[in-house]
Amino acid sequence: MAKTGAMAENEGVQGAGDDALGYEQARDELIDVVRRLEAGGTSLEESLALWERGEALAKVCRRWLDGARARLDAALAESEGEQSAEQA
């Protein structure tokens, strides 16, 4: 079975390794996927491929945001620890 343009395009991007995507790149691609889904006019097969790509991109963004949150929490805990040590 021949792959549609959207499916082939999405598989090519996924094959590049989603872990290598930066947050902004994943976010921008996710925005494009959402726009394409909202615009309609795609076949069911293409829509499903876009949806799956969007889910993968959302996971990439979530990992970046979770990592940023962990770094901020660690920095805040370190700062609070230093302030407590200075007060003692």
Tab-separated table of N, CA, C and O in Angstrom:
chain	number	residue	atom	x	y	z
A	1	MET	N	0.845	-1.180	0.000
A	1	MET	CA	0.000	0.000	0.000
A	1	MET	C	0.889	1.241	0.000
A	1	MET	O	1.819	1.356	0.791
A	2	ALA	N	0.595	2.179	-0.846
A	2	ALA	CA	1.387	3.407	-0.929
A	2	ALA	C	1.042	4.326	0.230
A	2	ALA	O	-0.099	4.418	0.644
A	3	LYS	N	2.043	4.998	0.736
A	3	LYS	CA	1.835	5.919	1.853
A	3	LYS	C	1.411	7.272	1.313
A	3	LYS	O	1.902	7.722	0.297
A	4	THR	N	0.511	7.916	2.034
A	4	THR	CA	0.085	9.250	1.647
A	4	THR	C	1.189	10.235	1.968
A	4	THR	O	2.115	9.929	2.724
A	5	GLY	N	1.077	11.433	1.442
A	5	GLY	CA	2.088	12.459	1.676
A	5	GLY	C	2.300	12.751	3.144
A	5	GLY	O	3.416	12.841	3.624
A	6	ALA	N	1.206	12.901	3.900
A	6	ALA	CA	1.322	13.221	5.327
A	6	ALA	C	1.978	12.085	6.087
A	6	ALA	O	2.812	12.304	6.957
A	7	MET	N	1.609	10.847	5.761
A	7	MET	CA	2.190	9.709	6.474
A	7	MET	C	3.680	9.610	6.193
A	7	MET	O	4.484	9.430	7.098
A	8	ALA	N	4.059	9.717	4.938
A	8	ALA	CA	5.473	9.620	4.594
A	8	ALA	C	6.251	10.759	5.229
A	8	ALA	O	7.342	10.564	5.759
A	9	GLU	N	5.677	11.953	5.207
A	9	GLU	CA	6.333	13.121	5.804
A	9	GLU	C	6.514	12.919	7.299
A	9	GLU	O	7.580	13.171	7.859
A	10	ASN	N	5.482	12.467	7.980
A	10	ASN	CA	5.548	12.270	9.426
A	10	ASN	C	6.516	11.167	9.799
A	10	ASN	O	7.233	11.275	10.777
A	11	GLU	N	6.539	10.088	9.037
A	11	GLU	CA	7.469	9.011	9.345
A	11	GLU	C	8.906	9.475	9.161
A	11	GLU	O	9.781	9.099	9.921
A	12	GLY	N	9.142	10.301	8.170
A	12	GLY	CA	10.485	10.810	7.957
A	12	GLY	C	10.957	11.646	9.122
A	12	GLY	O	12.098	11.545	9.560
A	13	VAL	N	10.085	12.466	9.670
A	13	VAL	CA	10.453	13.305	10.809
A	13	VAL	C	10.643	12.443	12.041
A	13	VAL	O	11.587	12.617	12.792
A	14	GLN	N	9.758	11.471	12.251
A	14	GLN	CA	9.892	10.606	13.416
A	14	GLN	C	11.173	9.794	13.335
A	14	GLN	O	11.821	9.561	14.328
A	15	GLY	N	11.530	9.364	12.141
A	15	GLY	CA	12.732	8.572	11.973
A	15	GLY	C	13.989	9.350	12.335
A	15	GLY	O	15.008	8.772	12.643
A	16	ALA	N	13.909	10.667	12.307
A	16	ALA	CA	15.062	11.494	12.635
A	16	ALA	C	15.382	11.451	14.125
A	16	ALA	O	16.426	11.897	14.544
A	17	GLY	N	14.471	10.925	14.947
A	17	GLY	CA	14.704	10.812	16.390
A	17	GLY	C	14.099	11.968	17.143
A	17	GLY	O	14.674	13.050	17.178
A	18	ASP	N	12.930	11.718	17.713
A	18	ASP	CA	12.251	12.775	18.458
A	18	ASP	C	13.059	13.253	19.654
A	18	ASP	O	12.927	14.397	20.068
A	19	ASP	N	13.908	12.401	20.203
A	19	ASP	CA	14.703	12.800	21.363
A	19	ASP	C	15.693	13.907	21.020
A	19	ASP	O	16.136	14.633	21.895
A	20	ALA	N	16.019	14.039	19.748
A	20	ALA	CA	16.963	15.070	19.324
A	20	ALA	C	16.277	16.423	19.127
A	20	ALA	O	16.953	17.434	18.975
A	21	LEU	N	14.940	16.435	19.148
A	21	LEU	CA	14.218	17.691	18.952
A	21	LEU	C	14.343	18.583	20.174
A	21	LEU	O	14.205	18.126	21.298
A	22	GLY	N	14.579	19.854	19.942
A	22	GLY	CA	14.533	20.826	21.021
A	22	GLY	C	13.082	21.162	21.321
A	22	GLY	O	12.176	20.862	20.535
A	23	TYR	N	12.861	21.816	22.454
A	23	TYR	CA	11.494	22.158	22.848
A	23	TYR	C	10.815	23.034	21.808
A	23	TYR	O	9.693	22.756	21.384
A	24	GLU	N	11.492	24.094	21.378
A	24	GLU	CA	10.881	25.026	20.442
A	24	GLU	C	10.558	24.363	19.111
A	24	GLU	O	9.513	24.611	18.514
A	25	GLN	N	11.453	23.496	18.649
A	25	GLN	CA	11.226	22.795	17.384
A	25	GLN	C	10.018	21.865	17.508
A	25	GLN	O	9.156	21.850	16.621
A	26	ALA	N	9.936	21.112	18.599
A	26	ALA	CA	8.804	20.207	18.814
A	26	ALA	C	7.509	20.998	18.960
A	26	ALA	O	6.472	20.627	18.395
A	27	ARG	N	7.559	22.106	19.699
A	27	ARG	CA	6.373	22.935	19.891
A	27	ARG	C	5.884	23.505	18.571
A	27	ARG	O	4.690	23.462	18.272
A	28	ASP	N	6.802	24.027	17.766
A	28	ASP	CA	6.420	24.609	16.487
A	28	ASP	C	5.817	23.565	15.555
A	28	ASP	O	4.827	23.828	14.863
A	29	GLU	N	6.397	22.380	15.540
A	29	GLU	CA	5.852	21.312	14.697
A	29	GLU	C	4.478	20.874	15.213
A	29	GLU	O	3.561	20.618	14.430
A	30	LEU	N	4.329	20.835	16.530
A	30	LEU	CA	3.037	20.475	17.120
A	30	LEU	C	1.972	21.504	16.734
A	30	LEU	O	0.840	21.140	16.388
A	31	ILE	N	2.322	22.770	16.768
A	31	ILE	CA	1.386	23.823	16.353
A	31	ILE	C	0.969	23.612	14.901
A	31	ILE	O	-0.214	23.729	14.550
A	32	ASP	N	1.927	23.258	14.045
A	32	ASP	CA	1.619	23.003	12.639
A	32	ASP	C	0.686	21.804	12.493
A	32	ASP	O	-0.262	21.846	11.703
A	33	VAL	N	0.932	20.754	13.253
A	33	VAL	CA	0.077	19.567	13.203
A	33	VAL	C	-1.347	19.926	13.610
A	33	VAL	O	-2.320	19.534	12.953
A	34	VAL	N	-1.484	20.680	14.684
A	34	VAL	CA	-2.815	21.080	15.155
A	34	VAL	C	-3.521	21.929	14.099
A	34	VAL	O	-4.709	21.708	13.813
A	35	ARG	N	-2.810	22.853	13.490
A	35	ARG	CA	-3.405	23.689	12.431
A	35	ARG	C	-3.914	22.832	11.280
A	35	ARG	O	-5.005	23.059	10.751
A	36	ARG	N	-3.100	21.854	10.891
A	36	ARG	CA	-3.491	20.985	9.776
A	36	ARG	C	-4.716	20.152	10.139
A	36	ARG	O	-5.608	19.971	9.306
A	37	LEU	N	-4.764	19.663	11.370
A	37	LEU	CA	-5.934	18.891	11.794
A	37	LEU	C	-7.181	19.774	11.859
A	37	LEU	O	-8.263	19.361	11.438
A	38	GLU	N	-7.027	20.977	12.395
A	38	GLU	CA	-8.166	21.888	12.508
A	38	GLU	C	-8.671	22.352	11.146
A	38	GLU	O	-9.867	22.588	10.978
A	39	ALA	N	-7.775	22.473	10.184
A	39	ALA	CA	-8.170	22.918	8.848
A	39	ALA	C	-9.012	21.868	8.139
A	39	ALA	O	-9.824	22.197	7.274
A	40	GLY	N	-8.830	20.619	8.520
A	40	GLY	CA	-9.598	19.547	7.880
A	40	GLY	C	-9.114	19.297	6.473
A	40	GLY	O	-8.040	19.729	6.061
A	41	GLY	N	-9.929	18.572	5.728
A	41	GLY	CA	-9.587	18.288	4.344
A	41	GLY	C	-8.602	17.156	4.171
A	41	GLY	O	-8.133	16.922	3.056
A	42	THR	N	-8.269	16.457	5.238
A	42	THR	CA	-7.368	15.319	5.118
A	42	THR	C	-8.175	14.036	5.245
A	42	THR	O	-9.261	14.017	5.831
A	43	SER	N	-7.634	12.986	4.699
A	43	SER	CA	-8.305	11.690	4.798
A	43	SER	C	-8.214	11.187	6.243
A	43	SER	O	-7.445	11.721	7.056
A	44	LEU	N	-8.997	10.173	6.537
A	44	LEU	CA	-8.950	9.586	7.869
A	44	LEU	C	-7.549	9.069	8.172
A	44	LEU	O	-7.018	9.298	9.267
A	45	GLU	N	-6.939	8.432	7.205
A	45	GLU	CA	-5.593	7.890	7.383
A	45	GLU	C	-4.586	9.000	7.689
A	45	GLU	O	-3.763	8.892	8.599
A	46	GLU	N	-4.663	10.095	6.936
A	46	GLU	CA	-3.771	11.227	7.166
A	46	GLU	C	-4.047	11.870	8.522
A	46	GLU	O	-3.107	12.240	9.232
A	47	SER	N	-5.309	12.003	8.870
A	47	SER	CA	-5.667	12.592	10.161
A	47	SER	C	-5.120	11.764	11.310
A	47	SER	O	-4.606	12.312	12.292
A	48	LEU	N	-5.221	10.447	11.201
A	48	LEU	CA	-4.690	9.574	12.253
A	48	LEU	C	-3.176	9.691	12.352
A	48	LEU	O	-2.621	9.725	13.457
A	49	ALA	N	-2.512	9.778	11.199
A	49	ALA	CA	-1.049	9.935	11.203
A	49	ALA	C	-0.667	11.266	11.853
A	49	ALA	O	0.286	11.325	12.649
A	50	LEU	N	-1.411	12.314	11.535
A	50	LEU	CA	-1.138	13.617	12.144
A	50	LEU	C	-1.391	13.566	13.646
A	50	LEU	O	-0.613	14.125	14.437
A	51	TRP	N	-2.477	12.929	14.055
A	51	TRP	CA	-2.800	12.815	15.484
A	51	TRP	C	-1.673	12.088	16.221
A	51	TRP	O	-1.222	12.544	17.277
A	52	GLU	N	-1.207	10.975	15.656
A	52	GLU	CA	-0.125	10.215	16.287
A	52	GLU	C	1.145	11.056	16.377
A	52	GLU	O	1.852	11.024	17.387
A	53	ARG	N	1.431	11.805	15.331
A	53	ARG	CA	2.610	12.675	15.358
A	53	ARG	C	2.456	13.735	16.435
A	53	ARG	O	3.393	14.043	17.162
A	54	GLY	N	1.260	14.305	16.528
A	54	GLY	CA	0.997	15.302	17.557
A	54	GLY	C	1.199	14.743	18.954
A	54	GLY	O	1.771	15.408	19.825
A	55	GLU	N	0.729	13.527	19.183
A	55	GLU	CA	0.923	12.896	20.491
A	55	GLU	C	2.406	12.710	20.800
A	55	GLU	O	2.854	12.973	21.919
A	56	ALA	N	3.172	12.276	19.807
A	56	ALA	CA	4.620	12.096	20.005
A	56	ALA	C	5.294	13.438	20.303
A	56	ALA	O	6.151	13.528	21.195
A	57	LEU	N	4.903	14.472	19.588
A	57	LEU	CA	5.481	15.798	19.814
A	57	LEU	C	5.091	16.348	21.178
A	57	LEU	O	5.908	16.988	21.854
A	58	ALA	N	3.863	16.102	21.597
A	58	ALA	CA	3.420	16.546	22.922
A	58	ALA	C	4.253	15.873	24.012
A	58	ALA	O	4.608	16.509	25.012
A	59	LYS	N	4.609	14.609	23.819
A	59	LYS	CA	5.452	13.904	24.793
A	59	LYS	C	6.846	14.520	24.857
A	59	LYS	O	7.423	14.652	25.935
A	60	VAL	N	7.376	14.892	23.700
A	60	VAL	CA	8.692	15.545	23.670
A	60	VAL	C	8.629	16.857	24.451
A	60	VAL	O	9.488	17.139	25.302
A	61	CYS	N	7.592	17.649	24.183
A	61	CYS	CA	7.438	18.919	24.895
A	61	CYS	C	7.288	18.691	26.392
A	61	CYS	O	7.886	19.417	27.198
A	62	ARG	N	6.503	17.695	26.786
A	62	ARG	CA	6.288	17.395	28.204
A	62	ARG	C	7.608	17.010	28.879
A	62	ARG	O	7.896	17.451	29.987
A	63	ARG	N	8.438	16.201	28.178
A	63	ARG	CA	9.744	15.827	28.765
A	63	ARG	C	10.607	17.057	28.988
A	63	ARG	O	11.257	17.186	30.027
A	64	TRP	N	10.630	17.967	28.008
A	64	TRP	CA	11.406	19.201	28.164
A	64	TRP	C	10.882	20.025	29.329
A	64	TRP	O	11.669	20.533	30.142
A	65	LEU	N	9.571	20.173	29.410
A	65	LEU	CA	8.994	20.980	30.486
A	65	LEU	C	9.205	20.328	31.851
A	65	LEU	O	9.499	21.022	32.832
A	66	ASP	N	9.082	19.007	31.917
A	66	ASP	CA	9.332	18.305	33.182
A	66	ASP	C	10.789	18.462	33.606
A	66	ASP	O	11.091	18.662	34.784
A	67	GLY	N	11.703	18.397	32.641
A	67	GLY	CA	13.120	18.588	32.946
A	67	GLY	C	13.412	19.997	33.431
A	67	GLY	O	14.185	20.191	34.375
A	68	ALA	N	12.772	20.974	32.795
A	68	ALA	CA	12.951	22.363	33.231
A	68	ALA	C	12.410	22.557	34.639
A	68	ALA	O	13.035	23.224	35.477
A	69	ARG	N	11.250	21.953	34.922
A	69	ARG	CA	10.653	22.057	36.260
A	69	ARG	C	11.587	21.438	37.305
A	69	ARG	O	11.799	22.013	38.370
A	70	ALA	N	12.171	20.289	36.990
A	70	ALA	CA	13.081	19.619	37.926
A	70	ALA	C	14.314	20.489	38.186
A	70	ALA	O	14.774	20.596	39.331
A	71	ARG	N	14.841	21.102	37.128
A	71	ARG	CA	16.007	21.977	37.305
A	71	ARG	C	15.678	23.182	38.164
A	71	ARG	O	16.467	23.587	39.021
A	72	LEU	N	14.501	23.777	37.934
A	72	LEU	CA	14.088	24.923	38.744
A	72	LEU	C	13.886	24.519	40.197
A	72	LEU	O	14.321	25.222	41.116
A	73	ASP	N	13.225	23.389	40.420
A	73	ASP	CA	13.001	22.913	41.784
A	73	ASP	C	14.329	22.651	42.497
A	73	ASP	O	14.492	23.008	43.674
A	74	ALA	N	15.286	22.057	41.775
A	74	ALA	CA	16.597	21.788	42.369
A	74	ALA	C	17.320	23.089	42.701
A	74	ALA	O	17.928	23.210	43.771
A	75	ALA	N	17.246	24.055	41.805
A	75	ALA	CA	17.912	25.346	42.044
A	75	ALA	C	17.276	26.060	43.231
A	75	ALA	O	17.985	26.640	44.064
A	76	LEU	N	15.958	26.007	43.314
A	76	LEU	CA	15.274	26.639	44.443
A	76	LEU	C	15.611	25.944	45.757
A	76	LEU	O	15.838	26.612	46.771
A	77	ALA	N	15.672	24.619	45.743
A	77	ALA	CA	16.008	23.870	46.955
A	77	ALA	C	17.435	24.191	47.388
A	77	ALA	O	17.708	24.365	48.578
A	78	GLU	N	18.336	24.298	46.421
A	78	GLU	CA	19.731	24.631	46.734
A	78	GLU	C	19.816	26.036	47.322
A	78	GLU	O	20.516	26.263	48.303
A	79	SER	N	19.099	26.962	46.732
A	79	SER	CA	19.094	28.337	47.207
A	79	SER	C	18.536	28.415	48.628
A	79	SER	O	19.079	29.117	49.483
A	80	GLU	N	17.451	27.692	48.877
A	80	GLU	CA	16.860	27.687	50.208
A	80	GLU	C	17.801	27.035	51.227
A	80	GLU	O	17.900	27.484	52.360
A	81	GLY	N	18.516	26.000	50.784
A	81	GLY	CA	19.490	25.345	51.661
A	81	GLY	C	20.630	26.274	52.020
A	81	GLY	O	21.089	26.309	53.164
A	82	GLU	N	21.088	27.051	51.061
A	82	GLU	CA	22.168	28.012	51.321
A	82	GLU	C	21.694	29.109	52.265
A	82	GLU	O	22.426	29.533	53.150
A	83	GLN	N	20.464	29.561	52.095
A	83	GLN	CA	19.932	30.597	52.975
A	83	GLN	C	19.778	30.055	54.397
A	83	GLN	O	20.072	30.771	55.356
A	84	SER	N	19.359	28.824	54.548
A	84	SER	CA	19.215	28.215	55.871
A	84	SER	C	20.565	28.072	56.546
A	84	SER	O	20.716	28.318	57.735
A	85	ALA	N	21.595	27.693	55.767
A	85	ALA	CA	22.934	27.527	56.321
A	85	ALA	C	23.508	28.880	56.749
A	85	ALA	O	24.203	28.970	57.757
A	86	GLU	N	23.209	29.921	55.989
A	86	GLU	CA	23.712	31.251	56.329
A	86	GLU	C	23.036	31.780	57.604
A	86	GLU	O	23.661	32.487	58.388
A	87	GLN	N	21.789	31.438	57.802
A	87	GLN	CA	21.045	31.910	58.971
A	87	GLN	C	21.432	31.155	60.236
A	87	GLN	O	21.229	31.656	61.326
A	88	ALA	N	21.993	29.962	60.083
A	88	ALA	CA	22.320	29.143	61.251
A	88	ALA	C	23.572	29.603	61.939
A	88	ALA	O	24.347	30.356	61.637
